[in-house]
PDB file of C-alpha atoms in Angstrom:
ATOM      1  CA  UNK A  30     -31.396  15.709  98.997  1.00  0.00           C
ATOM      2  CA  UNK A  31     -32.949  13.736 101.558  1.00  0.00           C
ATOM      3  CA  UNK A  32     -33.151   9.496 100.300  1.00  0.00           C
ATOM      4  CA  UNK A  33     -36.732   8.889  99.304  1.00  0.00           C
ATOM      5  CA  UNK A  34     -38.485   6.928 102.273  1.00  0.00           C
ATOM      6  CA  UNK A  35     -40.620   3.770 100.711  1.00  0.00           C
ATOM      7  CA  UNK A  36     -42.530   1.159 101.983  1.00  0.00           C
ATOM      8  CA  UNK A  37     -39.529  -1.039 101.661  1.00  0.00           C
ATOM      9  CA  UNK A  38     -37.836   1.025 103.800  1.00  0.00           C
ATOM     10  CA  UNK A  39     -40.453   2.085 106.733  1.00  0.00           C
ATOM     11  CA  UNK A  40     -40.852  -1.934 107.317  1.00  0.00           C
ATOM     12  CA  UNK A  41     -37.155  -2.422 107.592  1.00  0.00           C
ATOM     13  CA  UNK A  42     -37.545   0.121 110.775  1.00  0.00           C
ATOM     14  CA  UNK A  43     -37.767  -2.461 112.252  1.00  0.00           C
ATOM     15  CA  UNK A  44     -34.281  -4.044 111.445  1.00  0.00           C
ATOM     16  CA  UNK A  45     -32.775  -1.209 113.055  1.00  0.00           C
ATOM     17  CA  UNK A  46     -33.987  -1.193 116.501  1.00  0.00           C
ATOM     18  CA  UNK A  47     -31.266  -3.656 117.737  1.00  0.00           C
ATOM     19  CA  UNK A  48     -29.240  -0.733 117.168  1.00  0.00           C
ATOM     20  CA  UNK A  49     -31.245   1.910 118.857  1.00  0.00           C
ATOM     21  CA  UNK A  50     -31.510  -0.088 121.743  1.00  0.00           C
ATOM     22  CA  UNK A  51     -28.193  -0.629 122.460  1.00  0.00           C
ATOM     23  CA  UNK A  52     -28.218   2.987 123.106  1.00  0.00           C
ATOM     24  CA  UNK A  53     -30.476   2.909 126.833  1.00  0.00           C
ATOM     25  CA  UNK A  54     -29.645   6.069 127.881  1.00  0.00           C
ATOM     26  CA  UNK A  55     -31.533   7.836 125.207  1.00  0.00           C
ATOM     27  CA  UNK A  56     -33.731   4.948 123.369  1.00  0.00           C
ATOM     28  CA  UNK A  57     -36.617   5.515 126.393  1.00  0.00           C
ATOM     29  CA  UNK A  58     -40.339   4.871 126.313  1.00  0.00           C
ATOM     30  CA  UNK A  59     -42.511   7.296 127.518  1.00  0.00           C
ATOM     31  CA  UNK A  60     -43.553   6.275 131.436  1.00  0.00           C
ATOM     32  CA  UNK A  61     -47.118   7.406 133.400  1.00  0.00           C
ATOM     33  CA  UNK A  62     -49.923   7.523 134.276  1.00  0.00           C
ATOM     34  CA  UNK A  63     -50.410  11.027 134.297  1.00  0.00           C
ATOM     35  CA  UNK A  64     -52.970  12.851 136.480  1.00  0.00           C
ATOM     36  CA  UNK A  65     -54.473  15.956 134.953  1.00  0.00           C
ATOM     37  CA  UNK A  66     -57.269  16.625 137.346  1.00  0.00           C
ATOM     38  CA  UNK A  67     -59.832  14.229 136.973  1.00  0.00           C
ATOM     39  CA  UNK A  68     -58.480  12.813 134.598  1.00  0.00           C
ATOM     40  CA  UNK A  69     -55.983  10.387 133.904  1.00  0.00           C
ATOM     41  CA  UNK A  70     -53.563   9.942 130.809  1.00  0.00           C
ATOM     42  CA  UNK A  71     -51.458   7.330 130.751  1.00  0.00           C
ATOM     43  CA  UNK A  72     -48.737   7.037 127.610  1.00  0.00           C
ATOM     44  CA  UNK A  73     -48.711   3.289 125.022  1.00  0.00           C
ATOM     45  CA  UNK A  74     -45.579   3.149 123.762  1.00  0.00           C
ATOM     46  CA  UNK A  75     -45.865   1.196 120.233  1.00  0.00           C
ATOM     47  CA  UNK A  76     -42.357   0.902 119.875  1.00  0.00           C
ATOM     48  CA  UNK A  77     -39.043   2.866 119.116  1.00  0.00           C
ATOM     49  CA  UNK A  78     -38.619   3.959 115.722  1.00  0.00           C
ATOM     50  CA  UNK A  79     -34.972   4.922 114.581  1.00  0.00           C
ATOM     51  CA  UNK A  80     -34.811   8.362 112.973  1.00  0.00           C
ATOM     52  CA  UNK A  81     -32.170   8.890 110.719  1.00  0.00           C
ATOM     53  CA  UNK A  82     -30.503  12.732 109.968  1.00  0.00           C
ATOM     54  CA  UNK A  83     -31.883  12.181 106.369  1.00  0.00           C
ATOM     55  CA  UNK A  84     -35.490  12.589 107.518  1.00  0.00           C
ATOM     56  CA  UNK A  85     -35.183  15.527 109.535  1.00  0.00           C
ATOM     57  CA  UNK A  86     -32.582  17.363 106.466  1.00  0.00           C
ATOM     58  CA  UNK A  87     -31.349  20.032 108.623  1.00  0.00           C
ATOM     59  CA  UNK A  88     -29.659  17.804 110.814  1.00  0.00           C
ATOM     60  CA  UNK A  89     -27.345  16.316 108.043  1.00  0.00           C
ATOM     61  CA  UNK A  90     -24.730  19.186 109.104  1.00  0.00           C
ATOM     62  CA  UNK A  91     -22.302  19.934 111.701  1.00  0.00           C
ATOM     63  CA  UNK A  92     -24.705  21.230 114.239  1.00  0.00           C
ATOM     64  CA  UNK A  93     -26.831  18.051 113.844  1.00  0.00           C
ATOM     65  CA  UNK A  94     -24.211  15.768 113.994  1.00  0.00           C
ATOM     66  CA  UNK A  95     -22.816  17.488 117.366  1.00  0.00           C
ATOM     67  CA  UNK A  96     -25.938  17.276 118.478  1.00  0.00           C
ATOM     68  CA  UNK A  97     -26.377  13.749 118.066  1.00  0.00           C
ATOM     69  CA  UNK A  98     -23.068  12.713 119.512  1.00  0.00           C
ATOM     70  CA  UNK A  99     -23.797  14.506 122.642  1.00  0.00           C
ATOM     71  CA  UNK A 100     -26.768  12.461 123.282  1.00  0.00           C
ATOM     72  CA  UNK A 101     -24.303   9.537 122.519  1.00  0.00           C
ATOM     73  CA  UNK A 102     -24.971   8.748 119.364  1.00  0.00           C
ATOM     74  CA  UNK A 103     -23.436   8.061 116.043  1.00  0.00           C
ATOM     75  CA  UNK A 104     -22.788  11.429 114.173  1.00  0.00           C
ATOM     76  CA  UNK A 105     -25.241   9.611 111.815  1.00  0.00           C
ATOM     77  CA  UNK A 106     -27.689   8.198 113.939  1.00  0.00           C
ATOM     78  CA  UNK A 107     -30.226   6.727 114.133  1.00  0.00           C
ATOM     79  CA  UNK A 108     -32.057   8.420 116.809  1.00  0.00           C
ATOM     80  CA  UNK A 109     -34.658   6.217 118.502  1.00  0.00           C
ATOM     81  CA  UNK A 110     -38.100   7.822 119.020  1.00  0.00           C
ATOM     82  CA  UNK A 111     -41.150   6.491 120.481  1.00  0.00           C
ATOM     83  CA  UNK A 112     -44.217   6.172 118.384  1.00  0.00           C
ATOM     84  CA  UNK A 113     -46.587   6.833 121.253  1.00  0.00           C
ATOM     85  CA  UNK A 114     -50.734   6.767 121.342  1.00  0.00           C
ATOM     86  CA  UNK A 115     -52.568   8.157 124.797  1.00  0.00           C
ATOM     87  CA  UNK A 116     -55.159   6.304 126.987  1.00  0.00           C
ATOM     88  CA  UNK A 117     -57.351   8.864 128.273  1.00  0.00           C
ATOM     89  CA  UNK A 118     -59.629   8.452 131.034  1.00  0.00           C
ATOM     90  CA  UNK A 119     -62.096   9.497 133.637  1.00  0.00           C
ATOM     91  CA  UNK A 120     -64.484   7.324 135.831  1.00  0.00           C
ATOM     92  CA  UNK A 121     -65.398   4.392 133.491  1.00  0.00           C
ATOM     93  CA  UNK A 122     -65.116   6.372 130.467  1.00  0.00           C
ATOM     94  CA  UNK A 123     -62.273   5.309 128.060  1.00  0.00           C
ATOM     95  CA  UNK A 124     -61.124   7.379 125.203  1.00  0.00           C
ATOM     96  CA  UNK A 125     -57.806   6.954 122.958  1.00  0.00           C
ATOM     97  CA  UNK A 126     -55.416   9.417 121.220  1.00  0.00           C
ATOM     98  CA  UNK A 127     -53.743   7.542 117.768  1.00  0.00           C
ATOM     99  CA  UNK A 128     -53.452   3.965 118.226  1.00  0.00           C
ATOM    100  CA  UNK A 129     -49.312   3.473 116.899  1.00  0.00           C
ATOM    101  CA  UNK A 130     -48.278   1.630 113.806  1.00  0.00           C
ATOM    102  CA  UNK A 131     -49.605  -1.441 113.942  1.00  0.00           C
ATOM    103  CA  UNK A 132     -48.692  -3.874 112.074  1.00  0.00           C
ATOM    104  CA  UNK A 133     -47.842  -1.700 109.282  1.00  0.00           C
ATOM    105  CA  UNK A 134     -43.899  -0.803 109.840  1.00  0.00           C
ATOM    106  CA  UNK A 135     -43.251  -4.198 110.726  1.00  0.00           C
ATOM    107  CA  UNK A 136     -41.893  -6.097 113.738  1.00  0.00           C
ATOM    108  CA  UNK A 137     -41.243  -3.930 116.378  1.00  0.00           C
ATOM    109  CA  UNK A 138     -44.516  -2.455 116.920  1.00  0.00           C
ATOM    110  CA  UNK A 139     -47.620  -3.154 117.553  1.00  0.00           C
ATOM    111  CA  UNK A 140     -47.826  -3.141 121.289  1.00  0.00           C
ATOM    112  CA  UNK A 141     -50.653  -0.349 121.777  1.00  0.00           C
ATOM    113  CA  UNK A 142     -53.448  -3.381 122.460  1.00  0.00           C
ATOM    114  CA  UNK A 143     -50.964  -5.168 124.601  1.00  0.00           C
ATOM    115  CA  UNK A 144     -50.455  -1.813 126.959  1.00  0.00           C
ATOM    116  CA  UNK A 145     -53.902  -1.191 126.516  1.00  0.00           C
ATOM    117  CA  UNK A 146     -54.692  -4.535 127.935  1.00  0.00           C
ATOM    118  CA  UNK A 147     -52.387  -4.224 130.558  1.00  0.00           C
ATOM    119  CA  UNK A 148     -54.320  -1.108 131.834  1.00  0.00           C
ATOM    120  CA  UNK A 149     -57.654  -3.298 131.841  1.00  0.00           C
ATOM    121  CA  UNK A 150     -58.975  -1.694 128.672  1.00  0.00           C
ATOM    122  CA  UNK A 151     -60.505  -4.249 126.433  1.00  0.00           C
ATOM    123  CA  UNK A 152     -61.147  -2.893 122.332  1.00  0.00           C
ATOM    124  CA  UNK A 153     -64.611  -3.155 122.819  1.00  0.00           C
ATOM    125  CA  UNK A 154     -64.430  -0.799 125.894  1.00  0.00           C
ATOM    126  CA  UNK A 155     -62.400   2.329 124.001  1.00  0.00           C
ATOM    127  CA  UNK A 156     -65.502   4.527 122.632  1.00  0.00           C
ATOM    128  CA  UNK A 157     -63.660   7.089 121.238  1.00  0.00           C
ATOM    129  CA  UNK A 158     -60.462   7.615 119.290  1.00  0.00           C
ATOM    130  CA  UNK A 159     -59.264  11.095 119.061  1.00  0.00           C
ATOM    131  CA  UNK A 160     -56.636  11.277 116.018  1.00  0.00           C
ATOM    132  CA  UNK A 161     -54.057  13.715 115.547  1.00  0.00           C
ATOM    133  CA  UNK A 162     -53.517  12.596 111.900  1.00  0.00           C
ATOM    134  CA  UNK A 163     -54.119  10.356 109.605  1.00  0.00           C
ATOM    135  CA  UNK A 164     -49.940   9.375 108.934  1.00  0.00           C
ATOM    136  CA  UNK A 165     -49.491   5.142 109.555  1.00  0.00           C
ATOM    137  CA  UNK A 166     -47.663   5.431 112.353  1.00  0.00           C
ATOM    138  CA  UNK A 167     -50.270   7.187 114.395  1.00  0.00           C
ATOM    139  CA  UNK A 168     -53.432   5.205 112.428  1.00  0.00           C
ATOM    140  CA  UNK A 169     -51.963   1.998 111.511  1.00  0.00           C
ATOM    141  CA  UNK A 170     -53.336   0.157 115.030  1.00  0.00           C
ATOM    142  CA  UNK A 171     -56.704   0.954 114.548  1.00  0.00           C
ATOM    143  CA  UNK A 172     -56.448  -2.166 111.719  1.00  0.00           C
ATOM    144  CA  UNK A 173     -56.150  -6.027 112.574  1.00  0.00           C
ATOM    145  CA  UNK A 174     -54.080  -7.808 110.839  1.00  0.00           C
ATOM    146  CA  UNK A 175     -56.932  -8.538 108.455  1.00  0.00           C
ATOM    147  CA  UNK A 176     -57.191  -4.639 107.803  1.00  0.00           C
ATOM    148  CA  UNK A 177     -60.634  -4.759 109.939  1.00  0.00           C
ATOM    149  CA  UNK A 178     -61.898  -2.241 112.692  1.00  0.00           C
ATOM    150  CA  UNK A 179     -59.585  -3.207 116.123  1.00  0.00           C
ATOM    151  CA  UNK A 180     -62.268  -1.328 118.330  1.00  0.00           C
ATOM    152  CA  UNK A 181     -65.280  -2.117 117.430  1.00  0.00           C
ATOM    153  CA  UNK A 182     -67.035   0.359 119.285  1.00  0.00           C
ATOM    154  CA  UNK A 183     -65.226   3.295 118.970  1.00  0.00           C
ATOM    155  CA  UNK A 184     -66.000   6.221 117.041  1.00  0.00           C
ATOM    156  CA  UNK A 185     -63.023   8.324 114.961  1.00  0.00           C
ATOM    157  CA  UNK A 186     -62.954  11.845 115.675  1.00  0.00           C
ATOM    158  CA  UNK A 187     -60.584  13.883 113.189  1.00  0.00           C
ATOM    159  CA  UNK A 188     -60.394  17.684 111.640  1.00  0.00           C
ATOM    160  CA  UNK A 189     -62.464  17.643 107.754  1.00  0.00           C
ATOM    161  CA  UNK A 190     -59.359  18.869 106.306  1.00  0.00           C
ATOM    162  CA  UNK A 191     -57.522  15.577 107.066  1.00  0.00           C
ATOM    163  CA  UNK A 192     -60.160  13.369 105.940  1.00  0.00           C
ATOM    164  CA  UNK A 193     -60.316  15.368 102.476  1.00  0.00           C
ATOM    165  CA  UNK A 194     -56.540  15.612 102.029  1.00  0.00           C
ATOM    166  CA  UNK A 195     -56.083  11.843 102.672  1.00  0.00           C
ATOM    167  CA  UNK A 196     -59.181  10.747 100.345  1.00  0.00           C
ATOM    168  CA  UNK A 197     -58.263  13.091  97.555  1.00  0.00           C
ATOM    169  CA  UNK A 198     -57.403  11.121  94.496  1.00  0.00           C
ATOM    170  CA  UNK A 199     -55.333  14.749  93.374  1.00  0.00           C
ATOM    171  CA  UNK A 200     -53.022  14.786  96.221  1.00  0.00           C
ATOM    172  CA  UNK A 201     -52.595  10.857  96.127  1.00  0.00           C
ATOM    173  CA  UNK A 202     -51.501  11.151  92.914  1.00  0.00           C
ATOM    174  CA  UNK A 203     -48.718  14.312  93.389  1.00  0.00           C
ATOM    175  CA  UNK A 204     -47.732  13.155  96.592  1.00  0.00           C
ATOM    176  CA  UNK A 205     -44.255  12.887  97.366  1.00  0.00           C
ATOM    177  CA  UNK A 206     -42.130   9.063  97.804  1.00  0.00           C
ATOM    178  CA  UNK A 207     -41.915   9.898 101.160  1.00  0.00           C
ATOM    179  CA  UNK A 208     -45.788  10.065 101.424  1.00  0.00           C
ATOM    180  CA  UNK A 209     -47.124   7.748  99.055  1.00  0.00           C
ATOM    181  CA  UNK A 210     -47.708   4.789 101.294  1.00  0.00           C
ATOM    182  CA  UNK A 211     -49.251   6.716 103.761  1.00  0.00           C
ATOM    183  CA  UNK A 212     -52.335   7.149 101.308  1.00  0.00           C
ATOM    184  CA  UNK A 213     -52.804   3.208 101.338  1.00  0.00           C
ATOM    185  CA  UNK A 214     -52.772   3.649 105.378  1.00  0.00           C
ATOM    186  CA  UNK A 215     -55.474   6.362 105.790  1.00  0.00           C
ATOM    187  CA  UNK A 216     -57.446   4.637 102.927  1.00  0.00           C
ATOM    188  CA  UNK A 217     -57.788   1.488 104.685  1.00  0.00           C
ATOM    189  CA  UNK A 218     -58.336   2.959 107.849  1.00  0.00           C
ATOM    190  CA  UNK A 219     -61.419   5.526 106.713  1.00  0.00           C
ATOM    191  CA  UNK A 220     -63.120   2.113 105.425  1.00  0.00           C
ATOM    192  CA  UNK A 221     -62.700  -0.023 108.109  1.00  0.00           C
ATOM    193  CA  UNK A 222     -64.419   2.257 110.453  1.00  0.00           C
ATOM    194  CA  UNK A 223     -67.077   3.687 107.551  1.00  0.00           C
ATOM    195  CA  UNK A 224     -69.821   5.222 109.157  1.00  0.00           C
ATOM    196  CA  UNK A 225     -68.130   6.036 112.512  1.00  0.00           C
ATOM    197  CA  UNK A 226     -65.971   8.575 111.582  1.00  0.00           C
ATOM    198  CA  UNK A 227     -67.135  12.121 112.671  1.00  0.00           C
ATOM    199  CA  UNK A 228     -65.376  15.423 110.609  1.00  0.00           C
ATOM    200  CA  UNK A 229     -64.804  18.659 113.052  1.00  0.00           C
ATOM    201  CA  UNK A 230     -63.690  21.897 112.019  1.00  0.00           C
ATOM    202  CA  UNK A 231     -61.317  24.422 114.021  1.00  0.00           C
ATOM    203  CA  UNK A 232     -60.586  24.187 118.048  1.00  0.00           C
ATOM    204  CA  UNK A 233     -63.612  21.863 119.214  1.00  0.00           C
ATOM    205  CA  UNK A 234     -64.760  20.346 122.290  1.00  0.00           C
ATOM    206  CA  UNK A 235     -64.203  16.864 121.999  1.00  0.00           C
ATOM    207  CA  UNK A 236     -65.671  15.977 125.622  1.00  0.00           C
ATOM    208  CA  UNK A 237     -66.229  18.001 128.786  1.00  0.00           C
ATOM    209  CA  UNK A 238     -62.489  19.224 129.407  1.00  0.00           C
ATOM    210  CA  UNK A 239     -60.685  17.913 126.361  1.00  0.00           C
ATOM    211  CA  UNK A 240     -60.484  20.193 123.248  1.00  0.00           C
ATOM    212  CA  UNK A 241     -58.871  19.899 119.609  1.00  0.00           C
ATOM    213  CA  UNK A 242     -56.332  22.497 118.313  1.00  0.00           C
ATOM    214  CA  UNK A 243     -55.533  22.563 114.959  1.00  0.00           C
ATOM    215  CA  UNK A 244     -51.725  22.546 114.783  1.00  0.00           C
ATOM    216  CA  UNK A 245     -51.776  22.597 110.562  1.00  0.00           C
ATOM    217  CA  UNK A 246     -48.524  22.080 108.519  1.00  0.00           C
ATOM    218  CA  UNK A 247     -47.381  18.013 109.236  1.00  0.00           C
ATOM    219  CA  UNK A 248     -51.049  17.964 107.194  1.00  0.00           C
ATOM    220  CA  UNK A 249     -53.405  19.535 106.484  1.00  0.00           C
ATOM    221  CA  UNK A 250     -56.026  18.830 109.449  1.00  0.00           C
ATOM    222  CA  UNK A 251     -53.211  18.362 112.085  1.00  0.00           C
ATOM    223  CA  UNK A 252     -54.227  18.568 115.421  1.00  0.00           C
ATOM    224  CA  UNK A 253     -53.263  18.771 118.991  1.00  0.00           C
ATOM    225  CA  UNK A 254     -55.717  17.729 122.062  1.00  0.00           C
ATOM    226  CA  UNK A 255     -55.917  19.729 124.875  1.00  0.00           C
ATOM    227  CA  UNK A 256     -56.520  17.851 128.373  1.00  0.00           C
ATOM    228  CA  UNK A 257     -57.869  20.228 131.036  1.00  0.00           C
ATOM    229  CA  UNK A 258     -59.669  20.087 134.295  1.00  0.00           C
ATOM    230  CA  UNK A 259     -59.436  22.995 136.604  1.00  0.00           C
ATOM    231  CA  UNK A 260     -55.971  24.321 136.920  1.00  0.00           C
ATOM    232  CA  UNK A 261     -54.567  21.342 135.432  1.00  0.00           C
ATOM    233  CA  UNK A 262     -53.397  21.804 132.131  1.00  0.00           C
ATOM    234  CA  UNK A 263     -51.607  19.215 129.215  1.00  0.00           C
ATOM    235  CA  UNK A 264     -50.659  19.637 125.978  1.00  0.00           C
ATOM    236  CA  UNK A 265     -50.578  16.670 123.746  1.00  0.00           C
ATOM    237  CA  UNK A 266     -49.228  18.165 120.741  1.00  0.00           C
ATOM    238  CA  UNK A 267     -49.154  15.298 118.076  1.00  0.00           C
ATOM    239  CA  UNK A 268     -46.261  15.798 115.659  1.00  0.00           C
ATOM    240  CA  UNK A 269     -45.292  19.659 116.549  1.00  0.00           C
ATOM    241  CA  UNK A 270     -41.748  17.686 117.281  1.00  0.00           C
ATOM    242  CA  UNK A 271     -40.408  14.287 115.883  1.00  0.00           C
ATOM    243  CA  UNK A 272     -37.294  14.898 117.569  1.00  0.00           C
ATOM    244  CA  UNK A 273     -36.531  16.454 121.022  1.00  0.00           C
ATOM    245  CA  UNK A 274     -33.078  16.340 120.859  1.00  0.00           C
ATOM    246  CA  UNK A 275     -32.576  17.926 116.814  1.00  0.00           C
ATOM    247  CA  UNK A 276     -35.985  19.942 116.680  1.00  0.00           C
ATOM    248  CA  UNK A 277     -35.649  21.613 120.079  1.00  0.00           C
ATOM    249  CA  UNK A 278     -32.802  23.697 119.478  1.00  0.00           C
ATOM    250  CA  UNK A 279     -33.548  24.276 115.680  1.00  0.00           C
ATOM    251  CA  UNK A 280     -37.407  24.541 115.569  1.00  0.00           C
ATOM    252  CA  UNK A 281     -36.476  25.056 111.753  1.00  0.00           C
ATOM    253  CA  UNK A 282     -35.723  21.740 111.170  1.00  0.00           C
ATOM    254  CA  UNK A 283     -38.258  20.185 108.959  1.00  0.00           C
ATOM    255  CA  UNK A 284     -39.361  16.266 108.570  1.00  0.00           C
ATOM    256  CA  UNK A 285     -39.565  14.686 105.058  1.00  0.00           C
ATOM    257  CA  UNK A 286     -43.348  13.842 105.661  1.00  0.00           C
ATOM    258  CA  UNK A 287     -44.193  17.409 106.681  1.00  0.00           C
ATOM    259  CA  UNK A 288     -47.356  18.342 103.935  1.00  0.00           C
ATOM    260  CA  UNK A 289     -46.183  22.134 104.001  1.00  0.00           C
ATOM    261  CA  UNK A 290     -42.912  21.942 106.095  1.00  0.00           C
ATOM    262  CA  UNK A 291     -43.468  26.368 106.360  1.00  0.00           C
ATOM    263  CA  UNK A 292     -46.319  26.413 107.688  1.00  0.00           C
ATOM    264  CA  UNK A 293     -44.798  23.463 109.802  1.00  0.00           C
ATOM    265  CA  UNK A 294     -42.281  25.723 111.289  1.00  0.00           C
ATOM    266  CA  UNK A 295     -44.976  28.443 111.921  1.00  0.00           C
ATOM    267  CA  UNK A 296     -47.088  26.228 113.518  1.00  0.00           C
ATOM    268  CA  UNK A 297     -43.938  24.988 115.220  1.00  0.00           C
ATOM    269  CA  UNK A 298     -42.725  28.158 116.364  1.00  0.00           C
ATOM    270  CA  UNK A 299     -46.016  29.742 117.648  1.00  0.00           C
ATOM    271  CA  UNK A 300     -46.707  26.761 119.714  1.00  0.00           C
ATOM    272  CA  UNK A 301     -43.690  26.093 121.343  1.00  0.00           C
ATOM    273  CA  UNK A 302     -44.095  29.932 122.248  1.00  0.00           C
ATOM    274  CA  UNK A 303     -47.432  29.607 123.625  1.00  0.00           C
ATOM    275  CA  UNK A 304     -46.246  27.117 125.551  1.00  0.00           C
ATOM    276  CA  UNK A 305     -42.905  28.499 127.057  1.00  0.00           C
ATOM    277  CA  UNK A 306     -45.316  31.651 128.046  1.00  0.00           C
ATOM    278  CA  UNK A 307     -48.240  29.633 129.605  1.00  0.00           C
ATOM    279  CA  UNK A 308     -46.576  27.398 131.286  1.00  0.00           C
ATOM    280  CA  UNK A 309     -47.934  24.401 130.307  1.00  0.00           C
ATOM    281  CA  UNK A 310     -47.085  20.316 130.579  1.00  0.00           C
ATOM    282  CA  UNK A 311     -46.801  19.065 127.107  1.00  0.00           C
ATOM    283  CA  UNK A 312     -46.260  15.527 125.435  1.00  0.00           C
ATOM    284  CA  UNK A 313     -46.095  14.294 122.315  1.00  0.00           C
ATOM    285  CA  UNK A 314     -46.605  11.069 120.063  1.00  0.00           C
ATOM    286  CA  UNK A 315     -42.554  11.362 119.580  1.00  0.00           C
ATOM    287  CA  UNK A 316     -41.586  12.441 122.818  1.00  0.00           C
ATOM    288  CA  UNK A 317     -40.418  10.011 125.735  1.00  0.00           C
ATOM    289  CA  UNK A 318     -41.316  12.261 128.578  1.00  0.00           C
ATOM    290  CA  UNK A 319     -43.481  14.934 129.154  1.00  0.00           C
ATOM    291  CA  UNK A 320     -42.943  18.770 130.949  1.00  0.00           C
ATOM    292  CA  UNK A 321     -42.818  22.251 130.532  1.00  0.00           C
ATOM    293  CA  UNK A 322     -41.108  24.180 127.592  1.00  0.00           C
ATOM    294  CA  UNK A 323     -38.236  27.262 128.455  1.00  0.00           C
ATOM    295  CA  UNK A 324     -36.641  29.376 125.838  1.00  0.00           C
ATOM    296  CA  UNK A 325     -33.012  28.371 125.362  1.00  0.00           C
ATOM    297  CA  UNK A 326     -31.572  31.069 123.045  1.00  0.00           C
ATOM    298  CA  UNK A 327     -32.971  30.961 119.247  1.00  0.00           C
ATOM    299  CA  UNK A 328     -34.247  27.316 120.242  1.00  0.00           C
ATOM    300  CA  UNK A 329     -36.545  25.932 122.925  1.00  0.00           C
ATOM    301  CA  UNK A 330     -35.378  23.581 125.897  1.00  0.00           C
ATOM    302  CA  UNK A 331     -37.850  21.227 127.792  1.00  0.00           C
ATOM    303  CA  UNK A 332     -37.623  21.157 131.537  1.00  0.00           C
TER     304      UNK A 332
END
């Protein structure tokens, strides 16, 4: 059985990235800006969190322990991942997908309004933010420190089954340790920006060449955002993957926070599929580069 993850223990994260950094040939941050037609993208690393085996259970075994070692690594990890958010543009328009943690894991994060700044982008200037979820790592920087609004402006656009899972007193009270705090999160966040959030249903256009795809299992109203703008084509595909290097090969392998870790792997599986047969650039809020996914036996590889 995988250890219960608390609050206690997502804040001491942070204690753990002196390890994960002393491993720089795998602990990278996602680099850009990307161009996808007319648009730009351009990846905010919030910071590197280190994913043990006991989160992602199928990897505490023999193939995930090989796996890890080959990438240099402890047979027991951790493996660093970035906790990424997007800045997407075009002309003067500014829109964001996720914001990172926040302050809410702890020291070690928070740097989405510091790369945000370093782009030019004030708070005040982002109009939009897109979210994939409602988990705290992808939610937690929309909150100052005070738990108030960070963009004062912007509007939250997210799928109605997310916002009813995450203010649903029922599930809040049957979720599992791993999910608990995540409640408080999503909570805090739906208040601060009460009155500006907007509920969609199903694929939707978000803006002229930027879609939503639901991408359900993680939760409930999980999402993907598709960027496109003639024959330019990318994939941002939220939390399809946590782990390139464990979840590539074994698309099987489930995360502790997945909501319904089958229809995880469904999702999972038929995505990665669609996107070894289209062709198409993909990144992700765990994922430190971006490109194109290839079969690779009864896993996927990405080239």
């Amino acid at each position: 059985m995988p250890r219960p993850i608390t609050r206690r223990s997502l804040l001491g994260a942070g204690a753990l990235l002196p390890l994960a950094l002393r491993r720089p040939a795998f602990a990278e941050t996602a680099s850009g800006p990307w161009r996808v037609g007319a648009f730009t993208v351009v990846p905010l690393t919030d910071g590197l969190f280190p994913l043990e085996p006991s989160m992602i259970p199928g990897a505490e075994s023999p193939a995930g322990r090989s796996l890890l070692e080959g990438a240099g690594l402890g047979p027991s990890g951790p493996s660093p991942e970035p906790v990424n958010a997007f800045l997407i543009r075009r002309g003067e328009r500014h829109w964001l997908l996720d914001a990172g943690c926040g302050t809410v894991f702890g020291p070690g994060f928070d740097r989405v309004s510091a790369a945000l700044a370093g782009q030019g982008v004030r708070p005040d200037q982002v109009e939009t933010v897109w979210l994939s979820h409602l988990h705290a790592d992808h939610v937690g920087g929309l909150l100052t420190l005070e738990r108030q609004a960070r963009f004062p402006n912007a509007e939250l656009v997210l799928q109605e089954r997310e916002v009813a899972f995450w203010s649903d007193a029922n599930a809040r009270a049957n979720a599992s340790a791993a999910l608990g705090p995540m409640f408080d999160t999503a909570s805090a966040v739906l208040g601060a920006y009460a009155g500006r959030v907007r509920r969609i249903a199903g694929e939707a256009e978000l803006t002229g060449g930027v879609h939503a795809l639901p991408l359900p299992g993680h939760t409930p109203g999980h999402m993907g955002v598709l960027v496109a703008d003639g024959a330019e084509r990318l994939l941002i595909w939220g939390d399809v993957i946590h782990s390139r290097l464990l979840q590539m090969p074994h698309p099987d392998w489930t995360v502790i926070w997945d909501a319904d870790p089958a229809q995880a792997i469904t999702t999972r599986r038929r995505l990665l599929d669609r996107a070894a047969s289209e062709s198409v650039r993909v990144a992700g809020m765990h994922m430190a580069v971006r490109g194109r996914i290839a079969r690779d036996g009864a896993g996927y590889v990405l080239t």
